[in-house]
Amino acid sequence: MKQKLTKKLKIIRWYLCLILLGIQMLSAHAQESRHSVGGVVVNTSGAAVSGASIRELGGTNATRTDAEGRFTLDVSTPDATLQVSYVGYVAQEVPVGGRSDLRITLVETLEELDEVVVVGYGTQRKANVTGAISSVNMKELESRPVVNVVEALQGTTPGLTIQQSNSQPGSRPAINIRGINTLNNNDPMVIIDGILGDIQNVNMADIESISVLKDAASAAIYGSRASNGVILITTKKGSKGVSRVSYDYIFAEQTPTFMPQIVDSWVYAELRNEALINSGRPTQFLAEQIAGFRANGPNTNWMKEIYREAAPQQSHNLSLSGGSEKTTYLISAAYLDQESMFRGLGYGLERFNFRTNVETDVSDRFKVGVRAAYARNTLKDHAYWTEWLIEQATRMPSIYPIRNAEGGYNYPSGSNSNSLARLEQGGLRRSANDDLSGILNAEYKLWDGLKLRGMVGAQLYYNRMKENRKAIPGSGDQENRMTNGSQRIQNITTNLILSYDKTWGDHTVNALAGYSYEGSTDNRFETFRIMEESNYDIMGGLQTVNTGNQEWQHEWSIYSAFLRMNYNFANKYLFEFNLRDDISSKFRRGNRSAWFPSMSAGWVISEEGFFPEGLKNIMPSAKIRSSWGLVGNNRIADYQYQANVNIAQGYNFGNTMYPVASFDAVNPDLRWETTQMFNIGADLGFLNNALTFSGEYYVNDTYDILIAIPVPGLFGGGTPIQNAGRVRNKGWEIAARYQFNTGAVNHTVSGNLSDSKNKVIDTKGTEWINGSDVNTIVREGYPIDSYYAYRWDGYFQTAEEVAQGPRLDGITPKPGDLRYLDKNGDGIVREDDDRFVLGNRFPRFLYGFNYAAGWKGLDFSMFWQGVGQRQVWLRGESVEAFHNNNEGPVFDFHIDRWTPANPDATYPRLTVGAESANNAAKSNFWIEDAAYLRLKNVQLGYTFPQHWTNRISVSRLRIYTSIQNALTFANMKGGWDPETADGGGRIYPVNRTFSVGLNLNF
């Protein structure tokens, strides 16, 4: 029995050994069939994504990324697919493909990026917005080599029009929202952290968000100053528990995007002779001289001589941010140095920025914050006007060197100035601008949902200017003139706001009521002296002749009460009501107050039960919305309802001259300009909202516009201002954005297109013709400031055509001259009878397109911007050969001029002096098609892997190169930039900027 038991135990042991061996073999086989994979998960900026979920698709293996975004996971097969997800990012499926080290880039979802937008006096969820609000994607503006925020915004937002006609240091691009609404000031209101501010002085690296309020529903909360739209800028603040040091550096070289192409000296001489012969004058150059120009020169382009080949530009940004459980902080400093393209005495712009934002929770109910910002702009410029310098250089033909044989400045016959001499010896103009602002805000939670907020803000703007213009020996610039000026503006803003937010069931109510006071004082002073010597930049002595002083002071204030109420039912039905009452000092008592209401509604159709499930899988979000309201415009001169007293020499009684006092004609009943706005829009999301679309249509009707209507001569006074004008402005906007991945490459594509067109509805039958070189007209039924000129009708080809065709009053044309349409058919073309309305300078069909891609630390982006329709009327030396009886200019396009052998030329026959009167007449021959497409920015960067940078205690290191205004496609004559303003082309060029940069985070 015992032997049998022992035998059985041996058999059991053998079986156990076999089982254990089998298990071990199976385990080894399983280990061999499994695959270990690791890597890092980052966002599109290269920053680690901590806590991202990583799991094997179709399996149970899963893990999460650590604080550095890294992970390790065993998968069942080398060909497994990982599903990577994190809140706020588009989920991805990543094939392992046998790799063991992956770099996975998650793309932020639009819901997360746009979840909260800044609105007037608060924020709202994007999904609940019923007005026309555009949020600028600040990531797309990163690392742009621009001098100010305005340049970077061009083309980014539908309905936001920015025109950069030049890049001279200190220049200010024009800003407009949704076209032209009034015959007066159309500038938008700009609010920075709750107070009025100068957008030019904001450091772009400090900006957290930019919102553009475009309709009454979004802007009426600002009442009397919102008719031209509102731009809200919110600056960054620190984050609790995170300390970060960031440093950004950009170095760039500026070169002109355009330069007039002046003909070579020998070509010029030939064309000059031809023009003289056509004008009945003797020739100027012999054949031997022309041959000498070709062989030995000179051949000087004076425009190129006054500019440097390239001008450097650099910027530094340093910020420190962080916080504890109760307090957050951000401290930043920035420096910008933009050198001028002009040759001379180191001209250019320097700007220093400093900002500190601190917020602290005093208790669970009470928190306070302080925001302070300082900007110093120092501008060093020549002592003349830029238009003078460019005018002289443009008119100078290439047969003259800019310096003579002795190295001095050349003053050709007929010229008494030299642009280079003015730049190098004509003195300096220095401006120092200080912009200091401070904001103290507090918030107290009365009970759940009810808060009381208060804010006091102040801004001090102080500008000093010194100009020392020096006489230049040998030239016509013989005046030593010294000018000192200063401007001091003080603005005070206070707000007190009570807000209430409550949700119960399907009902959500948000409401706020507030009070605001704003006051401003503006003091300006200027003095000048004309002196024999100007070697010192001071004004001393007892000089009483050739001197003058001027001083101005303006004050205004505005008291306001405002209210906003939002109601949301089940995230399907959205309603909003706004009301503001403004009381302004710009009008007399009785007319100072005005109410500005607005209302809007939205319907989220995708939340309805009847919305098909199949459609919801394709289009998960769909909202339509509409708004109506009234907003105002107070951008008018102060106290126009009061009469100015004018003192003048009057009557002589006996031997004594007695002064006479007179009063301006005024209208004491002036009141607000008011704009009635209607907007309808839709917001749609597709493909899990990776693709979004929005569209808008609007009509703005402005009435009570302040205009001067002529009065009968029997009135015996001037023309008072009246509320009598009306303008209608219509337009539409569309924008789309798509984020997707192809393998390890993430893509973002976005674009926008918008248009607006205004029409003068009523001026009480009055019309105005403005301008000298360029004429514009304000006439009922046409856009504001439309061009007004003759219409070109080809060339006179023969003497018979000249005899039979219409002619300008008092001018006898010749073959090769321009022919004009005779509107009334009387054979004579006159200004009073035969001018046409011919387009205008305001751009239409504005568009922008952005593409960005990222792959394993590499990032690439390009941004295109353009205008589909715009006219620019060029005059004078920008387009006319031998303008105004000068020796020049002559450009390349003048070579294709009319001759009997070239009857289909693009330019009429060449003439000089009085013989040019026919062709120089104001006509649409000089109006250019200024539509264009511009590669505004192209950028390539690389973010180093974090496991590399961690070794040097750096959380992010990115290097990049960028080109601003890289390419331009346009059809402008002479190579002029399509964004140039009207007139003689006397404009500093727009710069093309080549840059390299560094982003460094600790």
mmCIF file of N, CA, C and O in Angstrom, residues 43-44 90 92 105-110 113 137 140 689-691 737-750 849-856 858-862:
data_model
loop_
_atom_site.group_PDB
_atom_site.id
_atom_site.type_symbol
_atom_site.label_atom_id
_atom_site.label_comp_id
_atom_site.label_asym_id
_atom_site.label_seq_id
_atom_site.Cartn_x
_atom_site.Cartn_y
_atom_site.Cartn_z
ATOM 1 N N ASN A 43 1.272 68.663 -27.303
ATOM 2 C CA ASN A 43 0.277 69.403 -28.072
ATOM 3 C C ASN A 43 0.944 70.075 -29.260
ATOM 4 O O ASN A 43 2.143 69.892 -29.502
ATOM 5 N N THR A 44 0.176 70.858 -30.019
ATOM 6 C CA THR A 44 0.708 71.455 -31.240
ATOM 7 C C THR A 44 1.794 72.485 -30.969
ATOM 8 O O THR A 44 2.535 72.859 -31.873
ATOM 9 N N VAL A 90 -8.484 66.404 -29.845
ATOM 10 C CA VAL A 90 -9.082 65.451 -30.772
ATOM 11 C C VAL A 90 -8.442 64.087 -30.551
ATOM 12 O O VAL A 90 -7.207 63.953 -30.581
ATOM 13 N N GLN A 92 -7.015 60.418 -31.188
ATOM 14 C CA GLN A 92 -6.262 59.911 -32.323
ATOM 15 C C GLN A 92 -6.110 58.402 -32.233
ATOM 16 O O GLN A 92 -6.042 57.832 -31.146
ATOM 17 N N THR A 105 1.325 63.868 -31.386
ATOM 18 C CA THR A 105 0.895 65.253 -31.225
ATOM 19 C C THR A 105 -0.623 65.317 -31.235
ATOM 20 O O THR A 105 -1.258 64.897 -32.208
ATOM 21 N N LEU A 106 -1.203 65.816 -30.152
ATOM 22 C CA LEU A 106 -2.644 65.981 -30.059
ATOM 23 C C LEU A 106 -3.025 67.386 -30.483
ATOM 24 O O LEU A 106 -2.345 68.358 -30.138
ATOM 25 N N VAL A 107 -4.102 67.480 -31.233
ATOM 26 C CA VAL A 107 -4.610 68.765 -31.720
ATOM 27 C C VAL A 107 -5.755 69.206 -30.826
ATOM 28 O O VAL A 107 -6.688 68.435 -30.564
ATOM 29 N N GLU A 108 -5.693 70.442 -30.340
ATOM 30 C CA GLU A 108 -6.736 70.967 -29.478
ATOM 31 C C GLU A 108 -8.062 71.033 -30.218
ATOM 32 O O GLU A 108 -8.108 71.412 -31.392
ATOM 33 N N THR A 109 -9.128 70.629 -29.561
ATOM 34 C CA THR A 109 -10.441 70.743 -30.176
ATOM 35 C C THR A 109 -10.902 72.186 -30.158
ATOM 36 O O THR A 109 -10.534 72.958 -29.280
ATOM 37 N N LEU A 110 -11.726 72.537 -31.111
ATOM 38 C CA LEU A 110 -12.230 73.902 -31.177
ATOM 39 C C LEU A 110 -13.126 74.211 -29.986
ATOM 40 O O LEU A 110 -13.194 75.342 -29.528
ATOM 41 N N LEU A 113 -10.738 75.400 -27.279
ATOM 42 C CA LEU A 113 -10.106 76.687 -27.552
ATOM 43 C C LEU A 113 -11.107 77.831 -27.478
ATOM 44 O O LEU A 113 -10.771 78.923 -27.030
ATOM 45 N N ASN A 137 -7.389 83.696 -32.998
ATOM 46 C CA ASN A 137 -6.570 82.576 -32.556
ATOM 47 C C ASN A 137 -5.145 83.077 -32.330
ATOM 48 O O ASN A 137 -4.381 83.280 -33.258
ATOM 49 N N GLU A 140 -1.969 81.377 -33.841
ATOM 50 C CA GLU A 140 -1.602 81.639 -35.224
ATOM 51 C C GLU A 140 -0.766 82.904 -35.369
ATOM 52 O O GLU A 140 -0.149 83.121 -36.409
ATOM 53 N N ASN A 689 -16.961 68.163 -34.680
ATOM 54 C CA ASN A 689 -16.599 69.581 -34.542
ATOM 55 C C ASN A 689 -15.139 69.865 -34.882
ATOM 56 O O ASN A 689 -14.610 70.925 -34.537
ATOM 57 N N ALA A 690 -14.498 68.931 -35.571
ATOM 58 C CA ALA A 690 -13.161 69.226 -36.088
ATOM 59 C C ALA A 690 -13.242 70.219 -37.239
ATOM 60 O O ALA A 690 -12.303 70.964 -37.499
ATOM 61 N N LEU A 691 -14.383 70.243 -37.929
ATOM 62 C CA LEU A 691 -14.640 71.202 -39.000
ATOM 63 C C LEU A 691 -15.772 72.107 -38.553
ATOM 64 O O LEU A 691 -16.868 71.638 -38.233
ATOM 65 N N ARG A 737 -12.947 76.415 -40.370
ATOM 66 C CA ARG A 737 -11.722 75.904 -39.752
ATOM 67 C C ARG A 737 -11.799 74.388 -39.680
ATOM 68 O O ARG A 737 -12.842 73.831 -39.317
ATOM 69 N N TYR A 738 -10.699 73.711 -40.023
ATOM 70 C CA TYR A 738 -10.684 72.252 -40.044
ATOM 71 C C TYR A 738 -9.372 71.769 -39.441
ATOM 72 O O TYR A 738 -8.283 72.199 -39.854
ATOM 73 N N GLN A 739 -9.478 70.882 -38.458
ATOM 74 C CA GLN A 739 -8.322 70.267 -37.830
ATOM 75 C C GLN A 739 -8.381 68.768 -38.040
ATOM 76 O O GLN A 739 -9.409 68.135 -37.772
ATOM 77 N N PHE A 740 -7.277 68.176 -38.515
ATOM 78 C CA PHE A 740 -7.271 66.745 -38.789
ATOM 79 C C PHE A 740 -5.834 66.234 -38.758
ATOM 80 O O PHE A 740 -4.871 67.011 -38.753
ATOM 81 N N ASN A 741 -5.707 64.925 -38.744
ATOM 82 C CA ASN A 741 -4.406 64.272 -38.726
ATOM 83 C C ASN A 741 -4.293 63.317 -39.898
ATOM 84 O O ASN A 741 -5.282 62.692 -40.311
ATOM 85 N N THR A 742 -3.103 63.195 -40.427
ATOM 86 C CA THR A 742 -2.772 62.139 -41.376
ATOM 87 C C THR A 742 -1.552 61.427 -40.813
ATOM 88 O O THR A 742 -0.429 61.911 -40.919
ATOM 89 N N GLY A 743 -1.802 60.289 -40.175
ATOM 90 C CA GLY A 743 -0.720 59.608 -39.492
ATOM 91 C C GLY A 743 -0.216 60.438 -38.335
ATOM 92 O O GLY A 743 -0.977 60.877 -37.479
ATOM 93 N N ALA A 744 1.090 60.688 -38.336
ATOM 94 C CA ALA A 744 1.705 61.462 -37.256
ATOM 95 C C ALA A 744 1.704 62.959 -37.536
ATOM 96 O O ALA A 744 2.224 63.737 -36.740
ATOM 97 N N VAL A 745 1.149 63.369 -38.663
ATOM 98 C CA VAL A 745 1.133 64.782 -39.038
ATOM 99 C C VAL A 745 -0.226 65.382 -38.684
ATOM 100 O O VAL A 745 -1.273 64.836 -39.060
ATOM 101 N N ASN A 746 -0.223 66.488 -37.934
ATOM 102 C CA ASN A 746 -1.472 67.185 -37.634
ATOM 103 C C ASN A 746 -1.583 68.420 -38.518
ATOM 104 O O ASN A 746 -0.586 69.080 -38.811
ATOM 105 N N HIS A 747 -2.784 68.701 -38.946
ATOM 106 C CA HIS A 747 -3.039 69.791 -39.875
ATOM 107 C C HIS A 747 -4.122 70.710 -39.315
ATOM 108 O O HIS A 747 -5.080 70.245 -38.689
ATOM 109 N N THR A 748 -3.994 71.992 -39.585
ATOM 110 C CA THR A 748 -5.044 72.964 -39.309
ATOM 111 C C THR A 748 -5.189 73.860 -40.530
ATOM 112 O O THR A 748 -4.207 74.456 -40.993
ATOM 113 N N VAL A 749 -6.396 73.930 -41.042
ATOM 114 C CA VAL A 749 -6.695 74.776 -42.192
ATOM 115 C C VAL A 749 -7.824 75.715 -41.793
ATOM 116 O O VAL A 749 -8.841 75.277 -41.250
ATOM 117 N N SER A 750 -7.658 76.987 -42.040
ATOM 118 C CA SER A 750 -8.718 77.952 -41.728
ATOM 119 C C SER A 750 -8.748 79.025 -42.805
ATOM 120 O O SER A 750 -7.731 79.301 -43.460
ATOM 121 N N PHE A 849 -6.318 83.093 -45.492
ATOM 122 C CA PHE A 849 -6.224 81.637 -45.504
ATOM 123 C C PHE A 849 -4.989 81.232 -44.724
ATOM 124 O O PHE A 849 -3.889 81.750 -44.966
ATOM 125 N N ASN A 850 -5.165 80.291 -43.784
ATOM 126 C CA ASN A 850 -4.046 79.846 -42.960
ATOM 127 C C ASN A 850 -3.942 78.331 -43.010
ATOM 128 O O ASN A 850 -4.944 77.616 -42.910
ATOM 129 N N TYR A 851 -2.707 77.850 -43.159
ATOM 130 C CA TYR A 851 -2.452 76.420 -43.092
ATOM 131 C C TYR A 851 -1.288 76.189 -42.138
ATOM 132 O O TYR A 851 -0.257 76.874 -42.218
ATOM 133 N N ALA A 852 -1.464 75.233 -41.234
ATOM 134 C CA ALA A 852 -0.407 74.892 -40.291
ATOM 135 C C ALA A 852 -0.322 73.378 -40.171
ATOM 136 O O ALA A 852 -1.341 72.678 -40.217
ATOM 137 N N ALA A 853 0.902 72.867 -40.031
ATOM 138 C CA ALA A 853 1.117 71.436 -39.894
ATOM 139 C C ALA A 853 2.229 71.197 -38.890
ATOM 140 O O ALA A 853 3.151 72.011 -38.746
ATOM 141 N N GLY A 854 2.146 70.053 -38.191
ATOM 142 C CA GLY A 854 3.178 69.684 -37.237
ATOM 143 C C GLY A 854 3.498 68.211 -37.323
ATOM 144 O O GLY A 854 2.602 67.373 -37.516
ATOM 145 N N TRP A 855 4.790 67.885 -37.195
ATOM 146 C CA TRP A 855 5.222 66.495 -37.268
ATOM 147 C C TRP A 855 6.511 66.330 -36.484
ATOM 148 O O TRP A 855 7.538 66.939 -36.806
ATOM 149 N N LYS A 856 6.452 65.546 -35.399
ATOM 150 C CA LYS A 856 7.631 65.199 -34.617
ATOM 151 C C LYS A 856 8.475 66.419 -34.253
ATOM 152 O O LYS A 856 9.694 66.441 -34.469
ATOM 153 N N LEU A 858 8.570 69.287 -35.684
ATOM 154 C CA LEU A 858 8.615 70.259 -36.772
ATOM 155 C C LEU A 858 7.251 70.929 -36.914
ATOM 156 O O LEU A 858 6.211 70.264 -36.803
ATOM 157 N N ASP A 859 7.234 72.224 -37.146
ATOM 158 C CA ASP A 859 5.978 72.920 -37.416
ATOM 159 C C ASP A 859 6.166 73.850 -38.597
ATOM 160 O O ASP A 859 7.224 74.449 -38.780
ATOM 161 N N PHE A 860 5.131 73.917 -39.409
ATOM 162 C CA PHE A 860 5.146 74.761 -40.603
ATOM 163 C C PHE A 860 3.818 75.486 -40.688
ATOM 164 O O PHE A 860 2.764 74.911 -40.400
ATOM 165 N N SER A 861 3.843 76.758 -41.065
ATOM 166 C CA SER A 861 2.601 77.499 -41.261
ATOM 167 C C SER A 861 2.786 78.522 -42.370
ATOM 168 O O SER A 861 3.902 79.020 -42.594
ATOM 169 N N MET A 862 1.704 78.796 -43.048
ATOM 170 C CA MET A 862 1.697 79.889 -44.020
ATOM 171 C C MET A 862 0.344 80.565 -43.963
ATOM 172 O O MET A 862 -0.688 79.907 -43.808
#
